[in-house]
Amino acid sequence: MSENCLFCRIISGDIPSDKVYEDEYVCAFRDINPQAPVHVLVVPKAHIASAADVSAENSLYVARCFEAIAKIAAAEGLGNGYRVITNCGEDGGQSVMHLHFHLIGGVKLSEKII
Ligand code: AMP
């Protein structure tokens, strides 16, 4: 837990959120500024700053995030598909420095970058 980290404070319950999933490793809540009908942030409970900080020591949290993504997508009715995005660092457009995966869907997504 990092005292100054917004997502650590959401995980601890200090700051309220609309949680949709939680287990020992993962917390997931709705984005405050949704970009699609379903926009959930899937967050490891360990403070990993970004994708650049994933290592052999903490990668279990990342695996658990993707296990959670599959469950949340099913629960949210995204059987027809969805997109998972992580922004990394300044050039990648990351604004909250706690690793998170945007799970976006509920509509036919356009604006593919890749
Ligand atoms: P990124 O720009 O990839 O770091 O994504 C950060 C995301 O966090 C943005 O999509 C914000 O809308 C979202 N966000 C910021 N504050 C909150 C909050 N208090 N609760 C839920 N989502 C938030």
Coordinates of C-alpha atoms and ligand atoms in Angstrom, one line a residue, residues 6-7 10 15-17 29-33 39 41 86-87 93-97 100 102, ligand 1:
L6 CA -5.3 6.9 -5.4
F7 CA -5.8 3.2 -6.4
I10 CA -9.6 2.8 -3.3
I15 CA -11.9 6.3 -1.1
P16 CA -15.3 5.0 -2.3
S17 CA -15.7 3.2 -5.6
F29 CA -14.2 -1.1 -10.0
R30 CA -16.0 1.1 -12.6
D31 CA -14.1 3.9 -14.2
I32 CA -15.3 7.3 -12.9
N33 CA -15.2 8.6 -16.5
H39 CA -15.5 0.4 -18.4
L41 CA -10.5 -0.9 -14.0
T86 CA -3.0 -0.7 -20.1
N87 CA -1.3 2.7 -20.5
G93 CA -0.7 8.3 -21.4
Q94 CA -0.8 6.8 -17.9
S95 CA -2.3 9.2 -15.4
V96 CA -2.6 7.0 -12.3
M97 CA 0.7 5.4 -11.4
H100 CA -4.4 -1.1 -14.0
H102 CA -9.0 -0.9 -18.6
Ligands
AMP1 P1 -4.9 5.9 -17.0 O1 -5.0 7.3 -17.6 O2 -4.7 4.8 -18.0 O3 -3.8 5.9 -15.9 O4 -6.3 5.6 -16.3 C1 -6.7 6.1 -15.1 C2 -8.2 6.0 -15.1 O5 -8.6 6.2 -13.7 C3 -8.9 7.0 -15.9 O6 -9.7 6.4 -16.9 C4 -9.8 7.8 -14.9 O7 -11.1 8.1 -15.4 C5 -9.9 6.7 -13.8 N1 -10.1 7.3 -12.4 C6 -9.5 8.3 -11.8 N2 -10.0 8.5 -10.6 C7 -10.9 7.5 -10.4 C8 -11.7 7.2 -9.3 N3 -11.7 7.9 -8.1 N4 -12.6 6.1 -9.4 C9 -12.6 5.4 -10.6 N5 -11.8 5.7 -11.7 C10 -11.0 6.7 -11.6

